[in-house]
């Protein structure tokens, strides 16, 4: 486990966001549909990555507000904003693609 301000964690998640931002929409939607298949429901792992990204980037925003030197990456406000925009767009796509697929599985739908 790494702290939310750990440089490796932050860089990995920024790269993850970049790949998701640049990937074709149809490819992302196709992958998300495949993640919703029983019995494993890998979509929950993907959502955990999105939540981890959000909490990590939130810590960076909080560090910038406090003028604390803990933002070791020196990410520009523009890059942080792009990361949050990507997270918001992906959240919409996850709900759009997975809600109807998970409808027959109420426990999994609630978990999502």
mmCIF file with all atom_site columns, C-alpha atoms in Angstrom:
data_model
loop_
_atom_site.group_PDB
_atom_site.id
_atom_site.type_symbol
_atom_site.label_atom_id
_atom_site.label_alt_id
_atom_site.label_comp_id
_atom_site.label_asym_id
_atom_site.label_entity_id
_atom_site.label_seq_id
_atom_site.pdbx_PDB_ins_code
_atom_site.Cartn_x
_atom_site.Cartn_y
_atom_site.Cartn_z
_atom_site.occupancy
_atom_site.B_iso_or_equiv
_atom_site.pdbx_formal_charge
_atom_site.auth_seq_id
_atom_site.auth_comp_id
_atom_site.auth_asym_id
_atom_site.auth_atom_id
_atom_site.pdbx_PDB_model_num
ATOM 1   C CA . UNK A 1 1   ? 0.000   0.000   0.000   1.00 0.00 ? 1   UNK A CA 1
ATOM 2   C CA . UNK A 1 2   ? 1.215   3.446   -0.877  1.00 0.00 ? 2   UNK A CA 1
ATOM 3   C CA . UNK A 1 3   ? 0.191   6.791   0.513   1.00 0.00 ? 3   UNK A CA 1
ATOM 4   C CA . UNK A 1 4   ? -1.930  8.922   -1.789  1.00 0.00 ? 4   UNK A CA 1
ATOM 5   C CA . UNK A 1 5   ? 0.964   11.338  -2.235  1.00 0.00 ? 5   UNK A CA 1
ATOM 6   C CA . UNK A 1 6   ? 3.460   8.608   -3.187  1.00 0.00 ? 6   UNK A CA 1
ATOM 7   C CA . UNK A 1 7   ? 5.153   9.560   -6.450  1.00 0.00 ? 7   UNK A CA 1
ATOM 8   C CA . UNK A 1 8   ? 4.940   6.109   -8.072  1.00 0.00 ? 8   UNK A CA 1
ATOM 9   C CA . UNK A 1 9   ? 1.222   5.801   -7.298  1.00 0.00 ? 9   UNK A CA 1
ATOM 10  C CA . UNK A 1 10  ? 0.511   9.259   -8.662  1.00 0.00 ? 10  UNK A CA 1
ATOM 11  C CA . UNK A 1 11  ? 2.496   8.717   -11.855 1.00 0.00 ? 11  UNK A CA 1
ATOM 12  C CA . UNK A 1 12  ? 0.890   5.339   -12.481 1.00 0.00 ? 12  UNK A CA 1
ATOM 13  C CA . UNK A 1 13  ? -2.602  6.783   -12.050 1.00 0.00 ? 13  UNK A CA 1
ATOM 14  C CA . UNK A 1 14  ? -1.827  9.771   -14.276 1.00 0.00 ? 14  UNK A CA 1
ATOM 15  C CA . UNK A 1 15  ? -0.677  7.311   -16.957 1.00 0.00 ? 15  UNK A CA 1
ATOM 16  C CA . UNK A 1 16  ? -3.835  5.251   -16.399 1.00 0.00 ? 16  UNK A CA 1
ATOM 17  C CA . UNK A 1 17  ? -5.951  8.382   -16.906 1.00 0.00 ? 17  UNK A CA 1
ATOM 18  C CA . UNK A 1 18  ? -4.016  9.325   -20.041 1.00 0.00 ? 18  UNK A CA 1
ATOM 19  C CA . UNK A 1 19  ? -4.572  5.893   -21.606 1.00 0.00 ? 19  UNK A CA 1
ATOM 20  C CA . UNK A 1 20  ? -8.284  6.039   -20.800 1.00 0.00 ? 20  UNK A CA 1
ATOM 21  C CA . UNK A 1 21  ? -8.568  9.561   -22.146 1.00 0.00 ? 21  UNK A CA 1
ATOM 22  C CA . UNK A 1 22  ? -6.892  8.698   -25.433 1.00 0.00 ? 22  UNK A CA 1
ATOM 23  C CA . UNK A 1 23  ? -8.536  5.308   -25.983 1.00 0.00 ? 23  UNK A CA 1
ATOM 24  C CA . UNK A 1 24  ? -11.369 5.146   -28.511 1.00 0.00 ? 24  UNK A CA 1
ATOM 25  C CA . UNK A 1 25  ? -14.775 5.345   -26.880 1.00 0.00 ? 25  UNK A CA 1
ATOM 26  C CA . UNK A 1 26  ? -15.974 2.147   -28.566 1.00 0.00 ? 26  UNK A CA 1
ATOM 27  C CA . UNK A 1 27  ? -13.000 0.221   -27.164 1.00 0.00 ? 27  UNK A CA 1
ATOM 28  C CA . UNK A 1 28  ? -13.638 1.451   -23.634 1.00 0.00 ? 28  UNK A CA 1
ATOM 29  C CA . UNK A 1 29  ? -17.335 0.590   -23.865 1.00 0.00 ? 29  UNK A CA 1
ATOM 30  C CA . UNK A 1 30  ? -16.557 -2.873  -25.202 1.00 0.00 ? 30  UNK A CA 1
ATOM 31  C CA . UNK A 1 31  ? -14.094 -3.549  -22.387 1.00 0.00 ? 31  UNK A CA 1
ATOM 32  C CA . UNK A 1 32  ? -16.540 -2.326  -19.763 1.00 0.00 ? 32  UNK A CA 1
ATOM 33  C CA . UNK A 1 33  ? -19.260 -4.627  -21.108 1.00 0.00 ? 33  UNK A CA 1
ATOM 34  C CA . UNK A 1 34  ? -16.855 -7.569  -20.915 1.00 0.00 ? 34  UNK A CA 1
ATOM 35  C CA . UNK A 1 35  ? -15.980 -6.636  -17.309 1.00 0.00 ? 35  UNK A CA 1
ATOM 36  C CA . UNK A 1 36  ? -19.661 -7.002  -16.349 1.00 0.00 ? 36  UNK A CA 1
ATOM 37  C CA . UNK A 1 37  ? -19.812 -10.704 -17.178 1.00 0.00 ? 37  UNK A CA 1
ATOM 38  C CA . UNK A 1 38  ? -20.522 -13.169 -14.393 1.00 0.00 ? 38  UNK A CA 1
ATOM 39  C CA . UNK A 1 39  ? -19.189 -14.850 -12.346 1.00 0.00 ? 39  UNK A CA 1
ATOM 40  C CA . UNK A 1 40  ? -16.203 -12.552 -11.716 1.00 0.00 ? 40  UNK A CA 1
ATOM 41  C CA . UNK A 1 41  ? -17.688 -9.109  -12.362 1.00 0.00 ? 41  UNK A CA 1
ATOM 42  C CA . UNK A 1 42  ? -14.313 -7.474  -12.973 1.00 0.00 ? 42  UNK A CA 1
ATOM 43  C CA . UNK A 1 43  ? -16.090 -4.129  -13.263 1.00 0.00 ? 43  UNK A CA 1
ATOM 44  C CA . UNK A 1 44  ? -15.713 -3.738  -9.499  1.00 0.00 ? 44  UNK A CA 1
ATOM 45  C CA . UNK A 1 45  ? -11.929 -3.779  -9.851  1.00 0.00 ? 45  UNK A CA 1
ATOM 46  C CA . UNK A 1 46  ? -12.128 -1.124  -12.534 1.00 0.00 ? 46  UNK A CA 1
ATOM 47  C CA . UNK A 1 47  ? -14.386 1.039   -10.354 1.00 0.00 ? 47  UNK A CA 1
ATOM 48  C CA . UNK A 1 48  ? -11.915 0.624   -7.473  1.00 0.00 ? 48  UNK A CA 1
ATOM 49  C CA . UNK A 1 49  ? -9.193  2.007   -9.746  1.00 0.00 ? 49  UNK A CA 1
ATOM 50  C CA . UNK A 1 50  ? -11.390 4.987   -10.569 1.00 0.00 ? 50  UNK A CA 1
ATOM 51  C CA . UNK A 1 51  ? -12.035 5.592   -6.853  1.00 0.00 ? 51  UNK A CA 1
ATOM 52  C CA . UNK A 1 52  ? -8.319  5.290   -6.093  1.00 0.00 ? 52  UNK A CA 1
ATOM 53  C CA . UNK A 1 53  ? -7.564  7.796   -8.835  1.00 0.00 ? 53  UNK A CA 1
ATOM 54  C CA . UNK A 1 54  ? -10.130 10.221  -7.493  1.00 0.00 ? 54  UNK A CA 1
ATOM 55  C CA . UNK A 1 55  ? -8.813  10.071  -3.924  1.00 0.00 ? 55  UNK A CA 1
ATOM 56  C CA . UNK A 1 56  ? -5.213  10.435  -5.104  1.00 0.00 ? 56  UNK A CA 1
ATOM 57  C CA . UNK A 1 57  ? -5.942  13.450  -7.278  1.00 0.00 ? 57  UNK A CA 1
ATOM 58  C CA . UNK A 1 58  ? -8.071  14.967  -4.511  1.00 0.00 ? 58  UNK A CA 1
ATOM 59  C CA . UNK A 1 59  ? -5.058  14.809  -2.183  1.00 0.00 ? 59  UNK A CA 1
ATOM 60  C CA . UNK A 1 60  ? -3.009  16.665  -4.772  1.00 0.00 ? 60  UNK A CA 1
ATOM 61  C CA . UNK A 1 61  ? -5.664  19.372  -5.038  1.00 0.00 ? 61  UNK A CA 1
ATOM 62  C CA . UNK A 1 62  ? -5.810  19.680  -1.249  1.00 0.00 ? 62  UNK A CA 1
ATOM 63  C CA . UNK A 1 63  ? -2.009  19.982  -1.118  1.00 0.00 ? 63  UNK A CA 1
ATOM 64  C CA . UNK A 1 64  ? -2.103  22.810  -3.647  1.00 0.00 ? 64  UNK A CA 1
ATOM 65  C CA . UNK A 1 65  ? -4.768  24.639  -1.649  1.00 0.00 ? 65  UNK A CA 1
ATOM 66  C CA . UNK A 1 66  ? -2.709  24.423  1.509   1.00 0.00 ? 66  UNK A CA 1
ATOM 67  C CA . UNK A 1 67  ? 0.487   25.462  -0.297  1.00 0.00 ? 67  UNK A CA 1
ATOM 68  C CA . UNK A 1 68  ? 2.066   22.369  1.155   1.00 0.00 ? 68  UNK A CA 1
ATOM 69  C CA . UNK A 1 69  ? 5.246   21.003  -0.392  1.00 0.00 ? 69  UNK A CA 1
ATOM 70  C CA . UNK A 1 70  ? 3.860   17.431  -0.426  1.00 0.00 ? 70  UNK A CA 1
ATOM 71  C CA . UNK A 1 71  ? 2.820   17.600  -4.073  1.00 0.00 ? 71  UNK A CA 1
ATOM 72  C CA . UNK A 1 72  ? 6.057   16.015  -5.237  1.00 0.00 ? 72  UNK A CA 1
ATOM 73  C CA . UNK A 1 73  ? 4.858   15.679  -8.804  1.00 0.00 ? 73  UNK A CA 1
ATOM 74  C CA . UNK A 1 74  ? 4.260   19.383  -9.299  1.00 0.00 ? 74  UNK A CA 1
ATOM 75  C CA . UNK A 1 75  ? 1.281   18.598  -11.480 1.00 0.00 ? 75  UNK A CA 1
ATOM 76  C CA . UNK A 1 76  ? -0.191  21.614  -13.116 1.00 0.00 ? 76  UNK A CA 1
ATOM 77  C CA . UNK A 1 77  ? -3.761  22.586  -12.250 1.00 0.00 ? 77  UNK A CA 1
ATOM 78  C CA . UNK A 1 78  ? -4.621  21.918  -15.895 1.00 0.00 ? 78  UNK A CA 1
ATOM 79  C CA . UNK A 1 79  ? -3.451  18.293  -15.668 1.00 0.00 ? 79  UNK A CA 1
ATOM 80  C CA . UNK A 1 80  ? -5.390  17.740  -12.460 1.00 0.00 ? 80  UNK A CA 1
ATOM 81  C CA . UNK A 1 81  ? -8.504  19.220  -14.057 1.00 0.00 ? 81  UNK A CA 1
ATOM 82  C CA . UNK A 1 82  ? -8.086  16.972  -17.105 1.00 0.00 ? 82  UNK A CA 1
ATOM 83  C CA . UNK A 1 83  ? -7.745  13.964  -14.809 1.00 0.00 ? 83  UNK A CA 1
ATOM 84  C CA . UNK A 1 84  ? -10.982 14.826  -12.999 1.00 0.00 ? 84  UNK A CA 1
ATOM 85  C CA . UNK A 1 85  ? -12.736 15.437  -16.329 1.00 0.00 ? 85  UNK A CA 1
ATOM 86  C CA . UNK A 1 86  ? -11.634 11.991  -17.508 1.00 0.00 ? 86  UNK A CA 1
ATOM 87  C CA . UNK A 1 87  ? -12.848 10.418  -14.258 1.00 0.00 ? 87  UNK A CA 1
ATOM 88  C CA . UNK A 1 88  ? -16.251 12.075  -14.608 1.00 0.00 ? 88  UNK A CA 1
ATOM 89  C CA . UNK A 1 89  ? -16.600 10.972  -18.235 1.00 0.00 ? 89  UNK A CA 1
ATOM 90  C CA . UNK A 1 90  ? -15.605 7.408   -17.367 1.00 0.00 ? 90  UNK A CA 1
ATOM 91  C CA . UNK A 1 91  ? -18.071 7.272   -14.500 1.00 0.00 ? 91  UNK A CA 1
ATOM 92  C CA . UNK A 1 92  ? -20.839 8.209   -16.906 1.00 0.00 ? 92  UNK A CA 1
ATOM 93  C CA . UNK A 1 93  ? -19.712 5.544   -19.373 1.00 0.00 ? 93  UNK A CA 1
ATOM 94  C CA . UNK A 1 94  ? -19.539 2.883   -16.630 1.00 0.00 ? 94  UNK A CA 1
ATOM 95  C CA . UNK A 1 95  ? -23.109 3.623   -15.548 1.00 0.00 ? 95  UNK A CA 1
ATOM 96  C CA . UNK A 1 96  ? -24.306 3.843   -19.138 1.00 0.00 ? 96  UNK A CA 1
ATOM 97  C CA . UNK A 1 97  ? -22.750 0.518   -20.182 1.00 0.00 ? 97  UNK A CA 1
ATOM 98  C CA . UNK A 1 98  ? -23.046 -1.562  -17.022 1.00 0.00 ? 98  UNK A CA 1
ATOM 99  C CA . UNK A 1 99  ? -26.295 -0.642  -15.293 1.00 0.00 ? 99  UNK A CA 1
ATOM 100 C CA . UNK A 1 100 ? -28.515 -2.539  -17.713 1.00 0.00 ? 100 UNK A CA 1
ATOM 101 C CA . UNK A 1 101 ? -26.155 -5.536  -17.911 1.00 0.00 ? 101 UNK A CA 1
ATOM 102 C CA . UNK A 1 102 ? -26.072 -5.837  -14.125 1.00 0.00 ? 102 UNK A CA 1
ATOM 103 C CA . UNK A 1 103 ? -29.851 -5.419  -13.749 1.00 0.00 ? 103 UNK A CA 1
ATOM 104 C CA . UNK A 1 104 ? -30.430 -9.198  -13.399 1.00 0.00 ? 104 UNK A CA 1
ATOM 105 C CA . UNK A 1 105 ? -27.847 -9.215  -10.578 1.00 0.00 ? 105 UNK A CA 1
ATOM 106 C CA . UNK A 1 106 ? -29.210 -6.811  -7.908  1.00 0.00 ? 106 UNK A CA 1
ATOM 107 C CA . UNK A 1 107 ? -26.370 -7.520  -5.478  1.00 0.00 ? 107 UNK A CA 1
ATOM 108 C CA . UNK A 1 108 ? -23.752 -6.614  -8.083  1.00 0.00 ? 108 UNK A CA 1
ATOM 109 C CA . UNK A 1 109 ? -25.714 -3.621  -9.283  1.00 0.00 ? 109 UNK A CA 1
ATOM 110 C CA . UNK A 1 110 ? -25.928 -2.275  -5.742  1.00 0.00 ? 110 UNK A CA 1
ATOM 111 C CA . UNK A 1 111 ? -22.210 -2.890  -5.272  1.00 0.00 ? 111 UNK A CA 1
ATOM 112 C CA . UNK A 1 112 ? -21.506 -0.905  -8.425  1.00 0.00 ? 112 UNK A CA 1
#
